[in-house]
PDB file of C-alpha atoms in Angstrom:
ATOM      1  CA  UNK A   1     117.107  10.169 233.511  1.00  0.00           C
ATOM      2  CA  UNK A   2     117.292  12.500 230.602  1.00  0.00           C
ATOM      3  CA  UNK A   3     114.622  15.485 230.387  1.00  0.00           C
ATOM      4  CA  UNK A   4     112.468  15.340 227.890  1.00  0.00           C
ATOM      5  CA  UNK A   5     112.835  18.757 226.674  1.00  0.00           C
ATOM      6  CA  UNK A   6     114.518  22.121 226.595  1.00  0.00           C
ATOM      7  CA  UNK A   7     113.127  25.111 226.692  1.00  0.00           C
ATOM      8  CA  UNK A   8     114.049  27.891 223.730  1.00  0.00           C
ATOM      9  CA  UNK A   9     117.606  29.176 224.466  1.00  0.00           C
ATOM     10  CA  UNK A  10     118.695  25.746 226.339  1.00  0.00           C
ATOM     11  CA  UNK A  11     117.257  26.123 229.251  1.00  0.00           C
ATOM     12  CA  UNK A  12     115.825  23.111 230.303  1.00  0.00           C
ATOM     13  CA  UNK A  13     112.528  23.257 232.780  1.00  0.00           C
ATOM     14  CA  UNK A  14     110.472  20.943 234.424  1.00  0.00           C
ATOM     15  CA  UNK A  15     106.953  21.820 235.922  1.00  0.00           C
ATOM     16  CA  UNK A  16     105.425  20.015 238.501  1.00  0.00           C
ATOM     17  CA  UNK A  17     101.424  20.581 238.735  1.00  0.00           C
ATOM     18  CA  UNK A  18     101.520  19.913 243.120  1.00  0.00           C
ATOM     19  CA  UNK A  19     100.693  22.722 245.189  1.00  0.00           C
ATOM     20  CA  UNK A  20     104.095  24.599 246.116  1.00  0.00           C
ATOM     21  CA  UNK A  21     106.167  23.304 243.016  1.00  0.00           C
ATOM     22  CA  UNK A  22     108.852  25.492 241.526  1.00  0.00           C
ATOM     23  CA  UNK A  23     110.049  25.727 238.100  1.00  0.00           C
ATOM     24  CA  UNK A  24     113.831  25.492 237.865  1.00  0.00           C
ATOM     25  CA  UNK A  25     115.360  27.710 235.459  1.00  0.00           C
ATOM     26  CA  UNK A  26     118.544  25.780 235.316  1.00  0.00           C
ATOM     27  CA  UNK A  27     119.202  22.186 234.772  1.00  0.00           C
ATOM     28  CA  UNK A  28     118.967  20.382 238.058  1.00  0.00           C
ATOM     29  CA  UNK A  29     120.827  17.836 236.888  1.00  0.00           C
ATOM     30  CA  UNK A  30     123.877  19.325 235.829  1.00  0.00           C
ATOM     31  CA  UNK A  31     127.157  18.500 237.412  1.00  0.00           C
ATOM     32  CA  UNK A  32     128.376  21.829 239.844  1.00  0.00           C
ATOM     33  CA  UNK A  33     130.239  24.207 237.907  1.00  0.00           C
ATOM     34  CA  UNK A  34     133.589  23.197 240.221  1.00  0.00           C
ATOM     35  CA  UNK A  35     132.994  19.333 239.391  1.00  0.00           C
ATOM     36  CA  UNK A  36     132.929  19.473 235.387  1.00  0.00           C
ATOM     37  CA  UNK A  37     135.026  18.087 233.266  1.00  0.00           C
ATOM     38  CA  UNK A  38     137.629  20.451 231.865  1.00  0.00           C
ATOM     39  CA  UNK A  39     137.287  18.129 228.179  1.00  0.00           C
ATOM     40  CA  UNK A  40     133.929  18.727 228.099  1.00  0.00           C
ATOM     41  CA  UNK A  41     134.406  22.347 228.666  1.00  0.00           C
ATOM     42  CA  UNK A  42     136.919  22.119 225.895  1.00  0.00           C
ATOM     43  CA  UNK A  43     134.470  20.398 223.710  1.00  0.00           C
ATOM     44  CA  UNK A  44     131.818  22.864 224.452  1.00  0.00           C
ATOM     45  CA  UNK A  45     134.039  25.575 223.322  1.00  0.00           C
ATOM     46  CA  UNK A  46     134.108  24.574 220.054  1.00  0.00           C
ATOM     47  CA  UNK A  47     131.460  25.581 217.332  1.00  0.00           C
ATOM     48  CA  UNK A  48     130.572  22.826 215.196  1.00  0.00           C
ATOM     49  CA  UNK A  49     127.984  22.371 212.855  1.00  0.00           C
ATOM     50  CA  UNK A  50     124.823  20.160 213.455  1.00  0.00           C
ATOM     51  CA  UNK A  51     124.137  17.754 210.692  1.00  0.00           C
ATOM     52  CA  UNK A  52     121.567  15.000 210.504  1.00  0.00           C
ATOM     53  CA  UNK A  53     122.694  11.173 209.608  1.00  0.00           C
ATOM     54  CA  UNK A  54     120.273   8.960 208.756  1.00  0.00           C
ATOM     55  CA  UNK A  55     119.978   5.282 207.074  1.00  0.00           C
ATOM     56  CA  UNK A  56     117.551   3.084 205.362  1.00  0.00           C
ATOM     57  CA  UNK A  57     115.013   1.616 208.216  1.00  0.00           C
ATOM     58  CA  UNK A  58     114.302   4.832 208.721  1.00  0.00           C
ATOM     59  CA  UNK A  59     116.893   5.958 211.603  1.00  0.00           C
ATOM     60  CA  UNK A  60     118.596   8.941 212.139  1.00  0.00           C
ATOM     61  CA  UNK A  61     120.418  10.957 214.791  1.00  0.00           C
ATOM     62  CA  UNK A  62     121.821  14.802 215.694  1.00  0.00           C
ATOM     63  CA  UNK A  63     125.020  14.546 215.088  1.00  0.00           C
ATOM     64  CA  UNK A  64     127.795  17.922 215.749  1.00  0.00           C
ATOM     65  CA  UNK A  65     130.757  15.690 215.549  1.00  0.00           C
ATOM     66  CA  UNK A  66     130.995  15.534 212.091  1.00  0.00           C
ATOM     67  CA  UNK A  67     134.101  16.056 209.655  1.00  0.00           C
ATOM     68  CA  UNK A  68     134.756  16.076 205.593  1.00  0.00           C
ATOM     69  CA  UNK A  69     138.461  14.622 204.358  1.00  0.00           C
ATOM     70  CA  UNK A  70     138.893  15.335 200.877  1.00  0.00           C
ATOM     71  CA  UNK A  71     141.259  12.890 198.827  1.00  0.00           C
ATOM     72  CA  UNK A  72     140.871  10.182 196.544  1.00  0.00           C
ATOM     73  CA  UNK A  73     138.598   8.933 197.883  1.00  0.00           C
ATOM     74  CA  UNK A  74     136.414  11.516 199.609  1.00  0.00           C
ATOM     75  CA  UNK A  75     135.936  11.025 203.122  1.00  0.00           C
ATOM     76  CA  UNK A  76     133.688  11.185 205.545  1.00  0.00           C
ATOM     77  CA  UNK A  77     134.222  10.806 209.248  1.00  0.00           C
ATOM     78  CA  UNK A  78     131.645  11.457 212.754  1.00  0.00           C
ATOM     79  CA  UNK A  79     131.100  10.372 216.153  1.00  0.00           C
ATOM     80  CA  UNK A  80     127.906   8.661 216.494  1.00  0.00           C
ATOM     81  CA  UNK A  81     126.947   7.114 219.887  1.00  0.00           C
ATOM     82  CA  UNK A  82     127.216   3.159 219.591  1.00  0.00           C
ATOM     83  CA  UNK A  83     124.073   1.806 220.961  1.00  0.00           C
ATOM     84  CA  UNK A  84     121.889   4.622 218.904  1.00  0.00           C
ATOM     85  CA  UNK A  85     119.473   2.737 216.768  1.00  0.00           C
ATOM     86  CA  UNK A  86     121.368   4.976 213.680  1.00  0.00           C
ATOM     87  CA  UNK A  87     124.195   2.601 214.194  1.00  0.00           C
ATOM     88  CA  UNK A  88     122.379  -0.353 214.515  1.00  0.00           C
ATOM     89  CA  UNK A  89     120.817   0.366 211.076  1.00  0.00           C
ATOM     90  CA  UNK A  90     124.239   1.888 209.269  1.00  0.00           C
ATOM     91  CA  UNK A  91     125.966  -1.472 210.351  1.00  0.00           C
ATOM     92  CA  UNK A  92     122.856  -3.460 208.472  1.00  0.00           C
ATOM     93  CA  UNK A  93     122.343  -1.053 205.563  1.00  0.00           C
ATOM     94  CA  UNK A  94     126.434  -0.523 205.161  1.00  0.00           C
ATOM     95  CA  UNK A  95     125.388   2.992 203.940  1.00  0.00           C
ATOM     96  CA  UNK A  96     123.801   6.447 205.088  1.00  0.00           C
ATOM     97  CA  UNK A  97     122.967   9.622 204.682  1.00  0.00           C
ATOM     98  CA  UNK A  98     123.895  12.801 206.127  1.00  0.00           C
ATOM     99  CA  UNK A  99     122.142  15.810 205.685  1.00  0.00           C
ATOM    100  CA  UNK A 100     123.644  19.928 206.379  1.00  0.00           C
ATOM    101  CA  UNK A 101     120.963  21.504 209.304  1.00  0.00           C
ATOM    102  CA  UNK A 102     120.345  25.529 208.756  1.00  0.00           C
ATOM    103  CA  UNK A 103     118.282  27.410 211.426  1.00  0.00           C
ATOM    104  CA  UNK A 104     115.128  26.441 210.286  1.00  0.00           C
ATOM    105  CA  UNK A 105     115.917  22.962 211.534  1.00  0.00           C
ATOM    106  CA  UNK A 106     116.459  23.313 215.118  1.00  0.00           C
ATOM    107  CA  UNK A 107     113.409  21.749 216.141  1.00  0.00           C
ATOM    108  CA  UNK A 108     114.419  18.767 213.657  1.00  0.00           C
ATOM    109  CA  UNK A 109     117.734  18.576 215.177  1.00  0.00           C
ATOM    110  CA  UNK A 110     116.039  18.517 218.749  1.00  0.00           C
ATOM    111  CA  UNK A 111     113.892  15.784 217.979  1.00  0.00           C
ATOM    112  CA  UNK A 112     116.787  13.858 216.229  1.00  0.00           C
ATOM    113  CA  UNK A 113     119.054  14.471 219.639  1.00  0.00           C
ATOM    114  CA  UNK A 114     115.737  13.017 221.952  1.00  0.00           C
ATOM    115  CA  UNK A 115     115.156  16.354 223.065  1.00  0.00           C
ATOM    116  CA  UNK A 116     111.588  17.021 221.684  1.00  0.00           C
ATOM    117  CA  UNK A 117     108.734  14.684 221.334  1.00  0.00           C
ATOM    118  CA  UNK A 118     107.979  12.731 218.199  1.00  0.00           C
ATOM    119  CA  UNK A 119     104.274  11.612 218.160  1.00  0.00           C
ATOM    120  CA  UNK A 120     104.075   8.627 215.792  1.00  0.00           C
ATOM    121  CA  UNK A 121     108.160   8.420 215.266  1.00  0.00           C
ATOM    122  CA  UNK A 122     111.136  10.448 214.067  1.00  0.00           C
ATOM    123  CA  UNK A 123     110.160  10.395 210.441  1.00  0.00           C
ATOM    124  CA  UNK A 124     106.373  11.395 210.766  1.00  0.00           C
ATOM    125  CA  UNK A 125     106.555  14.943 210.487  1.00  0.00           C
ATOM    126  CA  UNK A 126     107.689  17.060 207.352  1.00  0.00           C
ATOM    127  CA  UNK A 127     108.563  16.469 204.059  1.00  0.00           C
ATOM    128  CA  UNK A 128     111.154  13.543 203.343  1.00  0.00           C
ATOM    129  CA  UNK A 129     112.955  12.319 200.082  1.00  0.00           C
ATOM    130  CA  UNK A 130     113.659   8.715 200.246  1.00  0.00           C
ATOM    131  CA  UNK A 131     117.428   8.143 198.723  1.00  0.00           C
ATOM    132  CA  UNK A 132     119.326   5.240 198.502  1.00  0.00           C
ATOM    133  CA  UNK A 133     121.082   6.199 201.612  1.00  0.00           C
ATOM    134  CA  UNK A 134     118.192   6.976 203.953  1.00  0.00           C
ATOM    135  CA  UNK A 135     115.582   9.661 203.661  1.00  0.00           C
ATOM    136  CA  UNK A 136     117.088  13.417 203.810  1.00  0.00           C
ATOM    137  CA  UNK A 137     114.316  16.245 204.625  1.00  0.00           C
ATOM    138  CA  UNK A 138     113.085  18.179 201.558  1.00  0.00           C
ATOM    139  CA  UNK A 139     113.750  21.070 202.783  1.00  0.00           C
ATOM    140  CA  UNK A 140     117.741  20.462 203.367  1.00  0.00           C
ATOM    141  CA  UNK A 141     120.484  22.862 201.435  1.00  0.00           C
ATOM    142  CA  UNK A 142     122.090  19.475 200.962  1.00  0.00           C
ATOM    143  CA  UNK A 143     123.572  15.916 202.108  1.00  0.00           C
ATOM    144  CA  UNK A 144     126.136  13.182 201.055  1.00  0.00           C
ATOM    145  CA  UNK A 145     125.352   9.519 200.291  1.00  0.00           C
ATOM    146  CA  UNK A 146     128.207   7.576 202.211  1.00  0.00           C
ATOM    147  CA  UNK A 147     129.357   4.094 202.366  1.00  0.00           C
ATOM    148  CA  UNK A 148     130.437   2.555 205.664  1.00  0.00           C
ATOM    149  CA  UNK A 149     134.347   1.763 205.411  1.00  0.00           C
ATOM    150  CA  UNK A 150     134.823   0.924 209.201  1.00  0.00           C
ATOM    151  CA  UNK A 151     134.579   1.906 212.669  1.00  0.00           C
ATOM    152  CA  UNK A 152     136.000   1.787 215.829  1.00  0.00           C
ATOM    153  CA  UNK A 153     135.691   3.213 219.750  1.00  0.00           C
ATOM    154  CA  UNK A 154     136.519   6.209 220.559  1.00  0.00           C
ATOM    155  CA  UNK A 155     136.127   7.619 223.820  1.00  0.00           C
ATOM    156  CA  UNK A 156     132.732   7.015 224.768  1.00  0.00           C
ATOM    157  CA  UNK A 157     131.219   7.343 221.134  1.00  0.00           C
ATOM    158  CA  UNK A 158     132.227   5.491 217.899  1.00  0.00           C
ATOM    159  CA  UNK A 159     134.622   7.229 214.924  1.00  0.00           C
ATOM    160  CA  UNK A 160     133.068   6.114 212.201  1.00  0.00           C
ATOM    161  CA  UNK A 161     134.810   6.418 208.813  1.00  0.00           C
ATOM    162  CA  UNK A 162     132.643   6.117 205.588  1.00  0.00           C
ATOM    163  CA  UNK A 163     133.486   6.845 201.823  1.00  0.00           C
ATOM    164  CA  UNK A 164     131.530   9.922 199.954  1.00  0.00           C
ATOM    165  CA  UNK A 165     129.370   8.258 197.228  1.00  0.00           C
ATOM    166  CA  UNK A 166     127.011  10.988 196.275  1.00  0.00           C
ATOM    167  CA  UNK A 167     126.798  14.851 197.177  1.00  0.00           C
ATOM    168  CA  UNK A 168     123.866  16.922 196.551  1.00  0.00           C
ATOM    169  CA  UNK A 169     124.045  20.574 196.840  1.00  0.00           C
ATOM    170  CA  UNK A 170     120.874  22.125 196.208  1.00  0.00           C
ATOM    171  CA  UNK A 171     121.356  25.703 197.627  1.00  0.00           C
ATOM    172  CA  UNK A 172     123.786  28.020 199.366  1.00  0.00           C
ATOM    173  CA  UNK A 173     121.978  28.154 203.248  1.00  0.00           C
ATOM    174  CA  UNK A 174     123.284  29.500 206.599  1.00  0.00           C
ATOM    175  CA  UNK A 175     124.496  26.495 208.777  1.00  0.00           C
ATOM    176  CA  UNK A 176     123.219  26.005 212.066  1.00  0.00           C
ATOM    177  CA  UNK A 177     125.732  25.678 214.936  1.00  0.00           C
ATOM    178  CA  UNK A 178     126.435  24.060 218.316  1.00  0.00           C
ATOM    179  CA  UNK A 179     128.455  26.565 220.466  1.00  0.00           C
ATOM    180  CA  UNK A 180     128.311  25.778 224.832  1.00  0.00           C
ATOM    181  CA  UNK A 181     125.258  23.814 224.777  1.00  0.00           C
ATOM    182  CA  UNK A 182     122.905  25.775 222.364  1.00  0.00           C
ATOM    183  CA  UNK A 183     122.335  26.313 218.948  1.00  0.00           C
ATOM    184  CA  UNK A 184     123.545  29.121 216.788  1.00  0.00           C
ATOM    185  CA  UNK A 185     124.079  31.012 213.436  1.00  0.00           C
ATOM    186  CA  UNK A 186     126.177  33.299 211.743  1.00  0.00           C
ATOM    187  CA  UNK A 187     125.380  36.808 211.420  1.00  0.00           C
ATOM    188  CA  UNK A 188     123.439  37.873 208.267  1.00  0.00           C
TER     189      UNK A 188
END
């Protein structure tokens, strides 16, 4: 069972209101340091940005897996996890959006990822501009329209591939990053 949230910094907690409980200041789930895998490790190690996709329905997901190809045409590509209902939505839709996160948007990305809570759904809080592709926040320093070319598993998520229809770049912002486990940004 996956907590359902992380404390500021990554540190996940859980409180239990009983007499005697204990707040854990690590994860108590987490595999022992010995046991993990040395991929994963690898993967954590890199710093990649966190973007938002999202499609008509509304879904969306937190997605850090996410890479531009330019050519003729303009490419998009990203790991998505298969039975997200993001996917579900893409495959129906055949298009999506995805949006550029800055450090303002943690707390987005969180609830995106299932990490935070999201009284009355995903899409209920802030300001949202419905596009063609799905709705991108209003307060985003930009996204990309994409069409769905194909997809296809790949390790445990799915490499999707999708053509770049639209791109709107409304202002130069600081990205926010995914670097061993937390979020971060680039000095100032």
């Amino acid at each position: 069972m996956r907590p359902a949230w992380r404390g500021r910094g990554g540190t996940m907690f859980h409180v239990n209101h009983e007499p005697g409980a204990e707040i854990h200041h690590t994860d108590p789930f987490a595999v022992p340091r010995g046991q993990r895998s040395p991929v994963r490790r690898l993967r954590g190690r890199l710093a990649t940005p966190v973007t938002l996709w999202t499609a008509p329905g509304p879904a969306g997901l937190t997605v850090s897996s996410t890479l531009v190809a330019e050519g003729e045409p303009d490419r998009l590509l990203g790991l998505i996890d298969p039975e997200s209902d993001l996917w579900a939505a893409v495959e129906e839709a055949n298009r999506f959006a995805v949006t550029l996160l800055g450090p303002p948007h943690r707390q987005l990305a969180d609830r995106f990822a299932g990490l935070f809570p999201a009284p009355g759904g995903l899409f209920a809080t802030g300001e949202w501009v419905d596009t063609s592709h799905g709705p991108v926040p209003g307060d985003a320093g930009g996204w990309v329209g994409c069409r769905l070319d194909s997809a296809r598993e790949c390790g445990w998520g799915l490499l999707v591939e999708a053509t770049i229809e639209t791109v709107e770049l409304t202002e130069e912002t600081s990205p926010l990053l995914h670097f061993r486990g937390r979020y971060h940004e680039l000095p100032a």
